[in-house]
PDB file of C-alpha atoms in Angstrom:
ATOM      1  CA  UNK A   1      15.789 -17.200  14.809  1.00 49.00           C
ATOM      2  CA  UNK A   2      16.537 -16.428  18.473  1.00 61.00           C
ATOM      3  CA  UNK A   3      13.873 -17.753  20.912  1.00 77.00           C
ATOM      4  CA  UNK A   4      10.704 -15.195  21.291  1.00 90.00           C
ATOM      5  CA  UNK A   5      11.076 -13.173  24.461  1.00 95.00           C
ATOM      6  CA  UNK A   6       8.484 -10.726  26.182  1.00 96.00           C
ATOM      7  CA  UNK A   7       8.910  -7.419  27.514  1.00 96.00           C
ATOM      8  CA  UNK A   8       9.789  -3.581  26.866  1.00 94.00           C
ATOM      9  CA  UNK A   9      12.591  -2.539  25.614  1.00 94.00           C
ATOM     10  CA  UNK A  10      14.066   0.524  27.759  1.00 93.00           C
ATOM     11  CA  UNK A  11      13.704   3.943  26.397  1.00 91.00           C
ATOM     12  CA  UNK A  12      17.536   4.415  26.504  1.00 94.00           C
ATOM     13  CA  UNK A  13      17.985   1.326  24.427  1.00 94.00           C
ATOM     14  CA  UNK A  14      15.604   2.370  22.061  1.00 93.00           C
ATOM     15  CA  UNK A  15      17.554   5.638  21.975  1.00 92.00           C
ATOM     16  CA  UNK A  16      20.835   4.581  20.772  1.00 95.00           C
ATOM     17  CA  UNK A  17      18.565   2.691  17.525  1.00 97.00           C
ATOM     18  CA  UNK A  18      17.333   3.780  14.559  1.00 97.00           C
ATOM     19  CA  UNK A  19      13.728   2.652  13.655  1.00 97.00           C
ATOM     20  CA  UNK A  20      14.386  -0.003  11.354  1.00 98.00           C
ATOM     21  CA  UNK A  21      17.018  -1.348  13.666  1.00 98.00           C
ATOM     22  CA  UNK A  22      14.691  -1.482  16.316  1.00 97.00           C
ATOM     23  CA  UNK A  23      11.580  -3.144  14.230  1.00 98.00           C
ATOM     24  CA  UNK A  24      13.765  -5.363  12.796  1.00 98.00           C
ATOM     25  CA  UNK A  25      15.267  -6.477  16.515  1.00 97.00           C
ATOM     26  CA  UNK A  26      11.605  -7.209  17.079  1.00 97.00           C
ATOM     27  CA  UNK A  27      11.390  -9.200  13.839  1.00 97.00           C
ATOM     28  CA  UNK A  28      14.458 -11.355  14.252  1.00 96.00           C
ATOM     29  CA  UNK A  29      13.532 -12.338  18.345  1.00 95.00           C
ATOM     30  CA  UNK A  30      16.923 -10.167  19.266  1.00 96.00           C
ATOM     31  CA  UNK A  31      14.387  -7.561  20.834  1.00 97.00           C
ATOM     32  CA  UNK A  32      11.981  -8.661  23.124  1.00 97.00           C
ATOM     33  CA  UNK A  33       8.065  -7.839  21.710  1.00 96.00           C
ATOM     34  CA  UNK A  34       5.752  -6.298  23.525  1.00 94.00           C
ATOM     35  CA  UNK A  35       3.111  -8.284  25.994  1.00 95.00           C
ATOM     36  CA  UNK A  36       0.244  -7.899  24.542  1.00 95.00           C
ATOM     37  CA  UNK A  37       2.056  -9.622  21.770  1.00 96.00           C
ATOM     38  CA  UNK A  38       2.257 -12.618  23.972  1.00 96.00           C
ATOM     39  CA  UNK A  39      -1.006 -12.575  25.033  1.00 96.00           C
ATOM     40  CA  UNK A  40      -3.268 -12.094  21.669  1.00 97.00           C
ATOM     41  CA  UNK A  41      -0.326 -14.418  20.382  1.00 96.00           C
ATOM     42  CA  UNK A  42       0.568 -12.151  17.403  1.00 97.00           C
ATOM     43  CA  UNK A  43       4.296 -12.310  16.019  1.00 97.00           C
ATOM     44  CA  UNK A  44       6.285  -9.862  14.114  1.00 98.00           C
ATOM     45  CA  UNK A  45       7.413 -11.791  11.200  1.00 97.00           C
ATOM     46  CA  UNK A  46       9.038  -9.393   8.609  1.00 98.00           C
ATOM     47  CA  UNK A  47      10.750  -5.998   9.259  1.00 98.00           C
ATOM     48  CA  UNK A  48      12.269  -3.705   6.284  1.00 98.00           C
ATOM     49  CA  UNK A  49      12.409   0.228   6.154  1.00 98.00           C
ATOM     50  CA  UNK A  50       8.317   1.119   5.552  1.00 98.00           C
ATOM     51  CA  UNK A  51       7.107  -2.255   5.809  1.00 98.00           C
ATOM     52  CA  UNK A  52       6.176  -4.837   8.802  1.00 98.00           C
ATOM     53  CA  UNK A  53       4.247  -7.687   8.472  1.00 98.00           C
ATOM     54  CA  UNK A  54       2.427  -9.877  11.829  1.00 98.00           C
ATOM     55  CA  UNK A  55       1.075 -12.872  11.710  1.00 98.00           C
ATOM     56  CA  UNK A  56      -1.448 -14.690  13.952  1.00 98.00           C
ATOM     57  CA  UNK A  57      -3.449 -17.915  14.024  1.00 98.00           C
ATOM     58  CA  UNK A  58      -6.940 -17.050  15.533  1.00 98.00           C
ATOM     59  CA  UNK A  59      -8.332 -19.019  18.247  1.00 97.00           C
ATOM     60  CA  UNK A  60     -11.413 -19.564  20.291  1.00 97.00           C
ATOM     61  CA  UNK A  61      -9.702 -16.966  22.785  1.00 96.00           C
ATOM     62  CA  UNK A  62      -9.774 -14.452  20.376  1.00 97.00           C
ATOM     63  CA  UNK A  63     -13.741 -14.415  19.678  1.00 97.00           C
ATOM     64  CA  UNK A  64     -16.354 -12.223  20.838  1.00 96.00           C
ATOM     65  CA  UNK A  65     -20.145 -13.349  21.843  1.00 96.00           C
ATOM     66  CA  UNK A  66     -21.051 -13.954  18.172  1.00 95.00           C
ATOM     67  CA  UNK A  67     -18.502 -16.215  17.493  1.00 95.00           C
ATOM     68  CA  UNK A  68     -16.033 -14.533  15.435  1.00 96.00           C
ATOM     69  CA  UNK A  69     -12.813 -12.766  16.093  1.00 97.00           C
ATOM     70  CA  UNK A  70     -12.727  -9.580  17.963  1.00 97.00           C
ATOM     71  CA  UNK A  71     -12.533  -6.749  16.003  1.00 97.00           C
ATOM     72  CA  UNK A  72     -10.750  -5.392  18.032  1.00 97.00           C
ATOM     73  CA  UNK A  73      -8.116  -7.729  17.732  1.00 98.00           C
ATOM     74  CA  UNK A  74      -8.085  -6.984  14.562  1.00 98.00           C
ATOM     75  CA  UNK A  75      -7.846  -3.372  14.907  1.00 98.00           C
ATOM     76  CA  UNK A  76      -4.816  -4.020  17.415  1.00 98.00           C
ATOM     77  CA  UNK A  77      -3.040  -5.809  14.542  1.00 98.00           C
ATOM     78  CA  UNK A  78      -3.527  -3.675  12.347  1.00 98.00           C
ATOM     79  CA  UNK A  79      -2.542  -0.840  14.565  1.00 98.00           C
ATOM     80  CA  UNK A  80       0.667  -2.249  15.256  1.00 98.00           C
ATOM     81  CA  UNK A  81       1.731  -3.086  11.750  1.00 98.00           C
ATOM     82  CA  UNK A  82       0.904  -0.042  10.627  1.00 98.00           C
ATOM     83  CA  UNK A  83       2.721   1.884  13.510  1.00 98.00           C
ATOM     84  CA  UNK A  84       5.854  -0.217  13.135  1.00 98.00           C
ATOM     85  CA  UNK A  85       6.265   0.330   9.507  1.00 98.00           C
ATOM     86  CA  UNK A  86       6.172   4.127  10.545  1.00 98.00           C
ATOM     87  CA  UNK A  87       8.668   3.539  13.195  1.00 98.00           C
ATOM     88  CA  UNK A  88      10.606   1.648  10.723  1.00 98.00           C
ATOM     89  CA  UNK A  89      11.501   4.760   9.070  1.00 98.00           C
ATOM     90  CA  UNK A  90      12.558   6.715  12.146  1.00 98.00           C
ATOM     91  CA  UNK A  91      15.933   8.270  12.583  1.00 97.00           C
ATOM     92  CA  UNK A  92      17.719   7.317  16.369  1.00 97.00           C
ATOM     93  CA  UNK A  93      15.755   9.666  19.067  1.00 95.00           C
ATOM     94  CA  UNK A  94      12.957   9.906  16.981  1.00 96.00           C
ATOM     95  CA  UNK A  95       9.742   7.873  18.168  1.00 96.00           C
ATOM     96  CA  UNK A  96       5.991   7.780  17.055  1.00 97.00           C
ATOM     97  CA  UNK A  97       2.403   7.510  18.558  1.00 98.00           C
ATOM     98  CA  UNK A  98      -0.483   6.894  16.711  1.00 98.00           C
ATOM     99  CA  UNK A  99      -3.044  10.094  16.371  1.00 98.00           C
ATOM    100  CA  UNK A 100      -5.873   7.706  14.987  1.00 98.00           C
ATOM    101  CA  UNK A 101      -6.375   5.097  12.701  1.00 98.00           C
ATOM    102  CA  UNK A 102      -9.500   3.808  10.705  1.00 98.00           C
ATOM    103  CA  UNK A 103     -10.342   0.182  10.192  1.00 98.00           C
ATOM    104  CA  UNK A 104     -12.713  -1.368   7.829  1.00 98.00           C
ATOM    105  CA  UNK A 105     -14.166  -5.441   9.079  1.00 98.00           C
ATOM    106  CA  UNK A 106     -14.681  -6.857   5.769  1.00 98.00           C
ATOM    107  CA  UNK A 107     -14.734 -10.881   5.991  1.00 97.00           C
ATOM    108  CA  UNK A 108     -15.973 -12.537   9.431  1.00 97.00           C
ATOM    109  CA  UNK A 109     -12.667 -13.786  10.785  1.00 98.00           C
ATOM    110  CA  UNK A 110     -13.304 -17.402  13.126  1.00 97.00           C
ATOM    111  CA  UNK A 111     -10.303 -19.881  14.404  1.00 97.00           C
ATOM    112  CA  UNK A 112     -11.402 -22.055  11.094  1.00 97.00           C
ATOM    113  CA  UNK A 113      -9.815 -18.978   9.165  1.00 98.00           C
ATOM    114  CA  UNK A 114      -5.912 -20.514  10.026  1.00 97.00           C
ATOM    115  CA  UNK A 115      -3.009 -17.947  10.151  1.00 98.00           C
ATOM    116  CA  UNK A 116      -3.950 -14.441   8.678  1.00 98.00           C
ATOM    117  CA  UNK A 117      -0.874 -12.151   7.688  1.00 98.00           C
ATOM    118  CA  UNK A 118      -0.948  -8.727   8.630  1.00 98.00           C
ATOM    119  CA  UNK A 119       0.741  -5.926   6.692  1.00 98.00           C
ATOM    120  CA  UNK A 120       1.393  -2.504   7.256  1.00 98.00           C
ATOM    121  CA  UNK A 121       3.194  -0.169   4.474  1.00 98.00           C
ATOM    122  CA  UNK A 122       3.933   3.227   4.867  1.00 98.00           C
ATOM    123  CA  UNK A 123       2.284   5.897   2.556  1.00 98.00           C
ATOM    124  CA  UNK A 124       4.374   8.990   3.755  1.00 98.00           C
ATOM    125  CA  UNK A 125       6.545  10.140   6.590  1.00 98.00           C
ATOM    126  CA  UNK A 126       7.231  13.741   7.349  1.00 96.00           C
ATOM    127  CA  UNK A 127       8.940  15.103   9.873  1.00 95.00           C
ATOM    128  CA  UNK A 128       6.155  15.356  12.562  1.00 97.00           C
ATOM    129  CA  UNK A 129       3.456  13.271  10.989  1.00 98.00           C
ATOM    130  CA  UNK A 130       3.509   9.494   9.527  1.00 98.00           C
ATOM    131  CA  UNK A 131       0.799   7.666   7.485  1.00 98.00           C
ATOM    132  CA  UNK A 132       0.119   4.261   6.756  1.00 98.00           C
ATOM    133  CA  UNK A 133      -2.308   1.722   5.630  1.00 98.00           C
ATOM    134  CA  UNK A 134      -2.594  -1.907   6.525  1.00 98.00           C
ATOM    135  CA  UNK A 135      -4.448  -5.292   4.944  1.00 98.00           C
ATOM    136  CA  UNK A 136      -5.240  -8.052   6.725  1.00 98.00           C
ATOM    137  CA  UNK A 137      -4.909 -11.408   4.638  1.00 98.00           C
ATOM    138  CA  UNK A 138      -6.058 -14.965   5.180  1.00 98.00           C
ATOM    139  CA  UNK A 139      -3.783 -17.897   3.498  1.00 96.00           C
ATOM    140  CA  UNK A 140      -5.668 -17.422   0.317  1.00 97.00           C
ATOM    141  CA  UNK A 141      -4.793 -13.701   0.107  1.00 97.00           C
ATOM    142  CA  UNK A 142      -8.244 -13.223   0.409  1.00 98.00           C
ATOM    143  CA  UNK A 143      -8.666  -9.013   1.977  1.00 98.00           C
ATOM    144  CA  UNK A 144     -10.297  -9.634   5.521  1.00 98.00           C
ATOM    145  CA  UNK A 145      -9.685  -6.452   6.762  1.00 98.00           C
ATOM    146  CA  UNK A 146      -7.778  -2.496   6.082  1.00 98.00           C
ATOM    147  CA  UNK A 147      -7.267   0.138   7.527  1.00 98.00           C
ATOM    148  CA  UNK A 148      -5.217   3.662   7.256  1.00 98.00           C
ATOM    149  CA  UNK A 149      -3.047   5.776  10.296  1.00 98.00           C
ATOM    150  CA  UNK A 150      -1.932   8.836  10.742  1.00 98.00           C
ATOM    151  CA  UNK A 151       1.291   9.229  13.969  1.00 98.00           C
ATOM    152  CA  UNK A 152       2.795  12.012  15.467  1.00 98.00           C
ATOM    153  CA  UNK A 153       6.213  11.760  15.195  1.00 98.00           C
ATOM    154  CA  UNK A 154       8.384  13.157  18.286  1.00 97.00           C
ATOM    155  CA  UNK A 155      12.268  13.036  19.475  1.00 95.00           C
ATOM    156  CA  UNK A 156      12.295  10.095  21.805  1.00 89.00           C
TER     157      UNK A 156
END
């Protein structure tokens, strides 16, 4: 694996790729991820057409004032994996932005939790909508967390 880098990739770039090509580039550390990846500490570990997977090891940075994880960490994981598998199954010139997505806090997430997986899989992708759902996992594959999207899909 190439070392992790940080940034945006440009819009031009991101042009000239199909979806897949591009969420795998952020998979394999050839693509530079996004900087909020670097600062929640998230990676994007796995990458194939419909599918993405991020992983994260929570840490007392991540709670909130009750002493668990942030949902809304949560909610940005699962937002990402979920709109990355929809990307993932983007033609070149053809982006995505999510509309909304619904999350569902099932198990109290805490640093003591060790690396949880993150999965998003697409259900369907149209031409100008994409939907997806997403499960967050703990080592045990115990459910932690799910939640659904729906994008709008748009030429780039």
């Amino acid at each position: 694996m190439t070392a992790r880098t940080y940034g945006t990739v440009s819009s031009e770039r991101q042009k000239q790729m199909s979806g897949l090509e591009f969420v795998q580039g952020l998979a394999d550390g050839t693509l530079p991820l996004n900087t909020i990846a670097k600062t929640l500490g998230y990676d994007v570990v796995e990458a194939e057409s419909g599918r993405v997977v991020i992983t994260l090891t929570p840490t007392d940075a991540h709670l909130n004032p009750a002493g668990t994880v942030h949902g809304g960490l949560t909610a940005t994981l699962l937002d990402s994996s979920m709109g990355l598998a929809v990307q993932s199954m983007l033609d070149k010139g053809i982006s995505q932005t999510t509309l909304e997505f619904k999350i569902s806090l099932l198990r109290p997430i805490t640093p003591e939790t060790g690396q949880i997986r993150v999965e998003g899989k697409v259900l369907n992708c149209g031409r100008r909508v994409g939907t997806a759902d997403g499960r967050v996992t703990d080592a045990k594959g115990r459910l932690l967390a799910h939640g659904t999207t729906t994008c709008l899909i748009f030429p780039a």
